[in-house]
Short mmCIF file of C-alpha atoms in Angstrom, two decimals:
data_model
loop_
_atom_site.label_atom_id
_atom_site.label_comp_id
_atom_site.label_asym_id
_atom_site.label_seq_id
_atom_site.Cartn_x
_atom_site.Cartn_y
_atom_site.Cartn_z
CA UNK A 1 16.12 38.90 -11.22
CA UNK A 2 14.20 36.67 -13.47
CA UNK A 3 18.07 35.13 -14.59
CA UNK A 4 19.00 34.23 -11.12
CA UNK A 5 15.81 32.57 -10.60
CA UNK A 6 16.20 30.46 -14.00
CA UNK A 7 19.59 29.54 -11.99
CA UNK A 8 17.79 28.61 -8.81
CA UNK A 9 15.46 26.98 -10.68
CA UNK A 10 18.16 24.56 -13.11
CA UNK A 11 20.51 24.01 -10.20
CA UNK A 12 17.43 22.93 -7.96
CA UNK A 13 16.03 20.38 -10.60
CA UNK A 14 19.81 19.24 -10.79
CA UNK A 15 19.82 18.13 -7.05
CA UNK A 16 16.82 16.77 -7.26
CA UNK A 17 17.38 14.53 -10.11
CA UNK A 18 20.42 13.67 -8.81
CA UNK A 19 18.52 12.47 -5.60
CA UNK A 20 16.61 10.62 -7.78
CA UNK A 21 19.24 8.75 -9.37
CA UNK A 22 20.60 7.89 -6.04
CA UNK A 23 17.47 6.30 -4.72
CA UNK A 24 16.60 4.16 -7.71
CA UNK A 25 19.98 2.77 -8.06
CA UNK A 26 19.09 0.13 -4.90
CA UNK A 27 16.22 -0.66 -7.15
CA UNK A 28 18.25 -0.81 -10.74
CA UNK A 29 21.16 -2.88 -9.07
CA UNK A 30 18.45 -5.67 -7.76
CA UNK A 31 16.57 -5.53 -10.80
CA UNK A 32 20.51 -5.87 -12.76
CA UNK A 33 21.20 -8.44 -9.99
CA UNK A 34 18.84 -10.92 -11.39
CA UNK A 35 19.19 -11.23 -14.59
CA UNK A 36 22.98 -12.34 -13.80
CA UNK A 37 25.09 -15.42 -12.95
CA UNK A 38 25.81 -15.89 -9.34
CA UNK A 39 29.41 -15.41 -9.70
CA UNK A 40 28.88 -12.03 -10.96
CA UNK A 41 26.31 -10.53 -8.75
CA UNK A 42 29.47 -9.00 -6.51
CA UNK A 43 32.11 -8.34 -8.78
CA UNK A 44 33.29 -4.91 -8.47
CA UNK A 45 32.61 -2.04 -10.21
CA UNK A 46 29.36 -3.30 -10.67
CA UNK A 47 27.82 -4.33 -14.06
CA UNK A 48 24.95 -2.94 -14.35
CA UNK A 49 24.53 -4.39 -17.37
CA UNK A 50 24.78 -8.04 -17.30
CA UNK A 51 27.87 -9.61 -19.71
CA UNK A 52 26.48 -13.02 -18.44
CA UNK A 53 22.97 -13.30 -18.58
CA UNK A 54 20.97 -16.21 -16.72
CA UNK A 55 17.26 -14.27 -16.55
CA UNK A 56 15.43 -16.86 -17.53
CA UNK A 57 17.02 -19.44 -15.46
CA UNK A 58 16.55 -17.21 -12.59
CA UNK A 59 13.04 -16.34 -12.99
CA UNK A 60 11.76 -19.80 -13.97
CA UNK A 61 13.30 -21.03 -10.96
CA UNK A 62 11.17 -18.48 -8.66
CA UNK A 63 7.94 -19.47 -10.28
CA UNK A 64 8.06 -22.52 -10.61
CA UNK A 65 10.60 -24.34 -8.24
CA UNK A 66 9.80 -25.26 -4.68
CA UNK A 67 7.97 -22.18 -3.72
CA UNK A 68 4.61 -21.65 -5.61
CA UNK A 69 4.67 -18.29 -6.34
CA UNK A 70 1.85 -18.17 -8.58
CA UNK A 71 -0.70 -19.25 -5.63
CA UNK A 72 1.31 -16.51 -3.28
CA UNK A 73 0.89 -14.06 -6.58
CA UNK A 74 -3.04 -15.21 -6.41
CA UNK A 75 -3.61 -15.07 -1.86
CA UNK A 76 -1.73 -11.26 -2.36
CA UNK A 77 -3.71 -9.97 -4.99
CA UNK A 78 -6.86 -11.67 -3.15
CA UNK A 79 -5.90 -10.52 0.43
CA UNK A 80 -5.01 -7.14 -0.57
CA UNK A 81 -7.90 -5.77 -3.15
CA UNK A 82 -10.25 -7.10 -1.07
CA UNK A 83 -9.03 -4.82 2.39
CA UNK A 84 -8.56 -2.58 -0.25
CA UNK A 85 -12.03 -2.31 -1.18
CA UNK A 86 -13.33 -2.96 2.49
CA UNK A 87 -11.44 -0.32 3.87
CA UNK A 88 -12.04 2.35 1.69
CA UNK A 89 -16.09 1.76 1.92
CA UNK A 90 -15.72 1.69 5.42
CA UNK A 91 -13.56 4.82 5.58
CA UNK A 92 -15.55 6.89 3.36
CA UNK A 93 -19.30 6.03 5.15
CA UNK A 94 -17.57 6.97 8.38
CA UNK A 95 -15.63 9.85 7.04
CA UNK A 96 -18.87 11.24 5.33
CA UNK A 97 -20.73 10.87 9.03
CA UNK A 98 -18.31 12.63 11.16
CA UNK A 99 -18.31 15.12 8.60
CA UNK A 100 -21.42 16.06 7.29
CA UNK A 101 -23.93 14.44 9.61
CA UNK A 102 -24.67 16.20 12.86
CA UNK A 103 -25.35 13.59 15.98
CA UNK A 104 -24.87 14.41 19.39
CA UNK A 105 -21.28 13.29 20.64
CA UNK A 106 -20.04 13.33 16.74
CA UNK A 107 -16.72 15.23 18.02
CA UNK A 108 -16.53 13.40 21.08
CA UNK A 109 -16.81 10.27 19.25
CA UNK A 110 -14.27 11.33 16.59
CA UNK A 111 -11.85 11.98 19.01
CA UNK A 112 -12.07 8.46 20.47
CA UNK A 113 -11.42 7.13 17.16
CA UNK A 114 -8.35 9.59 16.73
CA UNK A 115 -7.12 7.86 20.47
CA UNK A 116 -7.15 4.94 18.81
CA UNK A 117 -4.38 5.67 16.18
CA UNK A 118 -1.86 6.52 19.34
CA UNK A 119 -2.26 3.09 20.60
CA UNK A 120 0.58 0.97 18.68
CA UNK A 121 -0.75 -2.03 17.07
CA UNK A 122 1.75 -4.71 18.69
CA UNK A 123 0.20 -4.43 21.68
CA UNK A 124 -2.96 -5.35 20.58
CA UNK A 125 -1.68 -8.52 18.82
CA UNK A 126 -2.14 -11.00 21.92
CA UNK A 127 -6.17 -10.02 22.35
CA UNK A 128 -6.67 -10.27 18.49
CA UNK A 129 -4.81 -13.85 18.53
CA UNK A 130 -7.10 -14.96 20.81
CA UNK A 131 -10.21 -13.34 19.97
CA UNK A 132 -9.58 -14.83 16.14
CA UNK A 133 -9.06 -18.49 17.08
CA UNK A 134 -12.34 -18.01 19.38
CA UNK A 135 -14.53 -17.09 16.58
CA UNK A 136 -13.06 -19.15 14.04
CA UNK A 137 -11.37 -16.43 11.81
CA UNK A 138 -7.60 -17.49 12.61
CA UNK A 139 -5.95 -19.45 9.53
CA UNK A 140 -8.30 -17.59 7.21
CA UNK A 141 -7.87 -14.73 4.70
CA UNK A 142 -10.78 -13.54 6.00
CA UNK A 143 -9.62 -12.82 9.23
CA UNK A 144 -6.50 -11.38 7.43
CA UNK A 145 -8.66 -8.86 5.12
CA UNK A 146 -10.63 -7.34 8.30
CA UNK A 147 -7.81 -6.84 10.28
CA UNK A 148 -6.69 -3.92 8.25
CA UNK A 149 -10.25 -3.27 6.98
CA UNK A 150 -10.56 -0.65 9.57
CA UNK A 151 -8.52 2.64 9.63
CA UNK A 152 -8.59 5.54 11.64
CA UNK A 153 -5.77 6.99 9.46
CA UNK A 154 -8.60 6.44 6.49
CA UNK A 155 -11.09 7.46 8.24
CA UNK A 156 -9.41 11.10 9.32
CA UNK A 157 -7.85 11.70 5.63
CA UNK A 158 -11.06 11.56 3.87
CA UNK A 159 -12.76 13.51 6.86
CA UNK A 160 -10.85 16.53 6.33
CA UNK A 161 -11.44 16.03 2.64
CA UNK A 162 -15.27 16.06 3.40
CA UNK A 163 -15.38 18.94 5.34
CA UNK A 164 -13.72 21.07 1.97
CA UNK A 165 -17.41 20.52 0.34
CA UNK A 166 -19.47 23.54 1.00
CA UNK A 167 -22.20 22.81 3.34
CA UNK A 168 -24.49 24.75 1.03
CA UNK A 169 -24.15 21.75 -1.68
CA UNK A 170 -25.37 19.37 0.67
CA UNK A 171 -28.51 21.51 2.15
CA UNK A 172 -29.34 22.19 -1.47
CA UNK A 173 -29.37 18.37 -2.46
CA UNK A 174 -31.32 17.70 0.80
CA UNK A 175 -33.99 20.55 -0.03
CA UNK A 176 -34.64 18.53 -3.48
CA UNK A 177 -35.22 15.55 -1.75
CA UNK A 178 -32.22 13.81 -1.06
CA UNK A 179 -31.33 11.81 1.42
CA UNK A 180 -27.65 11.38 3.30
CA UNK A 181 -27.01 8.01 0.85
CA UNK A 182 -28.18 9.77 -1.93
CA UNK A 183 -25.92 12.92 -1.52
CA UNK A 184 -22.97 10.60 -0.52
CA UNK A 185 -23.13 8.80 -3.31
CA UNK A 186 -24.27 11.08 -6.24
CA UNK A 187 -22.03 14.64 -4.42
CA UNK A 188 -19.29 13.57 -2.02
CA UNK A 189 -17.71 10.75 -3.51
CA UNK A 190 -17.41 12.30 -7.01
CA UNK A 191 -15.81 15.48 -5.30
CA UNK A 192 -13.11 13.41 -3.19
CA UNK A 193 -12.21 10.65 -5.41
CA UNK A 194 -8.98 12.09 -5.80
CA UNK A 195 -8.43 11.55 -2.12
CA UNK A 196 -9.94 7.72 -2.38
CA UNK A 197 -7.58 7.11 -4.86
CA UNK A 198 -4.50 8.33 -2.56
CA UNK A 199 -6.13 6.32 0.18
CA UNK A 200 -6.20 3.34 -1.80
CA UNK A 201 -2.87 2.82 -3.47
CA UNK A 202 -1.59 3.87 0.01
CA UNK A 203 -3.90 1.04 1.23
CA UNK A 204 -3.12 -1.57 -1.40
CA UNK A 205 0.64 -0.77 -0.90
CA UNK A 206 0.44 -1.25 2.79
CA UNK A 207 -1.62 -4.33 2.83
CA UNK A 208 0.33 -5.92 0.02
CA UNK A 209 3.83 -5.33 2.05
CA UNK A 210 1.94 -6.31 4.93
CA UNK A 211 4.48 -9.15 7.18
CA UNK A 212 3.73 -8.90 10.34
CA UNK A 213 -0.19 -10.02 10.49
CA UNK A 214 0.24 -12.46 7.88
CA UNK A 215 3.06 -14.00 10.02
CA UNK A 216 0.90 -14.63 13.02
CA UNK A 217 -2.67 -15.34 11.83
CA UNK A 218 -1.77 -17.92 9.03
CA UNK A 219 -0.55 -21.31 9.15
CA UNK A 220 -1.19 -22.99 6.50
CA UNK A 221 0.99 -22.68 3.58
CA UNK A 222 -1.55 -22.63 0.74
CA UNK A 223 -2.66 -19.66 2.64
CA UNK A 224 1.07 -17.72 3.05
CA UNK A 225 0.77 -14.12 1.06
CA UNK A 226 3.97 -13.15 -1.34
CA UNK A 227 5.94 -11.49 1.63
CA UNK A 228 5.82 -14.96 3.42
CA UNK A 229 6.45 -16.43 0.39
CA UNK A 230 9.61 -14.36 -0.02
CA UNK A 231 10.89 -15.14 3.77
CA UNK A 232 10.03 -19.16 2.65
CA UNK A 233 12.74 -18.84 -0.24
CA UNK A 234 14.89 -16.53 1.67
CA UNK A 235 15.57 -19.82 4.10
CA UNK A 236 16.52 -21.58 1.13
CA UNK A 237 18.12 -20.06 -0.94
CA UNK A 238 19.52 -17.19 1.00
CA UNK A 239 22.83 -17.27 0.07
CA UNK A 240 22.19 -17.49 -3.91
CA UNK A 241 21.75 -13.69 -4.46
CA UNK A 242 20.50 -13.69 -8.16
CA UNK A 243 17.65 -15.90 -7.01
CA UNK A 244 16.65 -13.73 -4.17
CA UNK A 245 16.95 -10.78 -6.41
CA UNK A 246 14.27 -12.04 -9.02
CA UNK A 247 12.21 -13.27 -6.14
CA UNK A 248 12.14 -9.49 -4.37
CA UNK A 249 11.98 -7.94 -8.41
CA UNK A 250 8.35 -10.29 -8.83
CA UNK A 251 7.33 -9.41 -5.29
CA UNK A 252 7.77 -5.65 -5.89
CA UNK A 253 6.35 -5.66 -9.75
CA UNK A 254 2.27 -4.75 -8.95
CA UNK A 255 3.17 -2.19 -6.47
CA UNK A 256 5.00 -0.18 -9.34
CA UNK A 257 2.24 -0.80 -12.33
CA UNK A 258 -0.52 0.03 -9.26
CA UNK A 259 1.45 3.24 -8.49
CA UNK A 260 2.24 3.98 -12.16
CA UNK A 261 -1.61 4.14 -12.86
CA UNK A 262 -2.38 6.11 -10.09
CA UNK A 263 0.19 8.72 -9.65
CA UNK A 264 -1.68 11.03 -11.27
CA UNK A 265 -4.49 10.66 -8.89
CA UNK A 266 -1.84 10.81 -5.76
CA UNK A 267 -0.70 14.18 -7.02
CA UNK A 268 -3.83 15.37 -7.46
CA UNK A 269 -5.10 14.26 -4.11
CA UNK A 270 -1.77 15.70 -2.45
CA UNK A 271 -2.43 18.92 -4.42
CA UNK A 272 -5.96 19.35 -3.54
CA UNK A 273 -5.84 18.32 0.10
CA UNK A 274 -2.48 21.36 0.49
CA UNK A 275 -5.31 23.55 -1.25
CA UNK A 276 -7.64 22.35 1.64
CA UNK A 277 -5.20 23.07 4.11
#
């Protein structure tokens, strides 16, 4: 018995790595792609590893040719930790009130919020258009960072997170003195951070590949995030594929070091909300 599932257990980790190998070769052939000539981007079989290399030439002319990547680099990075950090505050006060603070219509309210998540964000575009250039927030990255400073996906995660801590912990704390910032603070953030931390690579990783809102509430160009950045070069240089390859390899770069320094935290979060479950 114990044989057959070693067997299982080998042939399983086979497919799997397998299926791993097949989904970063997209990645490995872009990042192979642009560190080559142009003529030999296509040839076929593919060279993955370049016999003509032209990196530097590639890379120097996304930085610094006609697109300035390193303010795009700087309006990302800006732009996206700061919804970052928004959005998880405002998550995980509203999370810790639907969950541990009793107030009459708390579910009633909570399910109005959960409403909200059905409703599909392109059809709100129009009203927040006009509401932004009405108050003075369109053209801005701060009208950018609070547009996706507010999440009801957030604000449910780390709600059924909350509700795991015993109820017991919190009357005890509140017995010694405590108040609701107080046990929020010192007891329920240090017991969910795993779940902050899913919460906000996934946030980081959204806002950061973020097109569509970017698009329509900036203008100016000083202003454009990476992803517009990218589209910019994309019109012109479209048809040179090594150069569009070392534009998407920069453009992708902090999403892997972000998730490679919190994967650990992701798996733990994952793990502890199945637990939960």
């Amino acid at each position: 018995m114990t044989a057959k599932l070693d067997i299982r257990k080998w042939i399983v980790t086979f497919i799997m790595i397998l299926m791993g190998i097949a989904f970063l070769m997209p990645f490995l052939w872009m990042i192979s792609a642009s560190f080559k000539v142009e003529k030999d981007v296509l040839t076929f079989p593919i060279q993955w590893i370049p016999q003509n290399w032209n990196a530097i030439e590639n890379y120097k002319e996304v930085w610094t040719g006609s697109m300035p990547f390193l303010l795009l680099y700087w309006n990302s990075i800006k732009v996206t930790v700061l919804t970052t950090l928004v959005s998880c505050t405002i998550s995980c006060l509203a999370a810790y009130g639907f969950a541990k603070i009793n107030f009459k219509g708390r579910n009633f309210l909570f399910l109005i919020v959960l409403a909200t998540f059905m409703i599909p964000p392109q059809t709100l575009l129009v009203t927040q258009f006009l509401l932004y250039r009405w108050v003075g927030l369109y053209d801005t990255h701060t009208g950018l960072i609070l547009l996706n400073s507010f999440s009801v996906f957030g604000t449910f995660m780390l709600r059924q997170f909350y509700l795991g801590i015993s109820n017991e912990i919190i009357e005890s704390a509140r017995m010694d003195g405590a108040g609701h910032f107080r046990i929020f603070t010192s007891i329920a953030l240090p017991l969910v951070r795993p779940a902050i931390a899913t919460y906000a690579i996934l946030r980081f990783i959204w806002t950061w590949n973020d097109f569509q809102n970017p698009l329509i509430f900036l203008r100016s160009k000083e202003l454009y995030t990476i992803q517009l950045g990218v589209q910019s070069f994309s019109d012109q240089h479209g048809s040179v594929y090594s150069l569009m390859m070392a534009a998407s390899v920069s453009a992708i770069v902090p999403l892997l070091i972000i998730f490679i320094i919190g994967q650990k935290n992701v798996i733990e979060g994952i793990q502890l909300g199945g637990v939960k479950g």
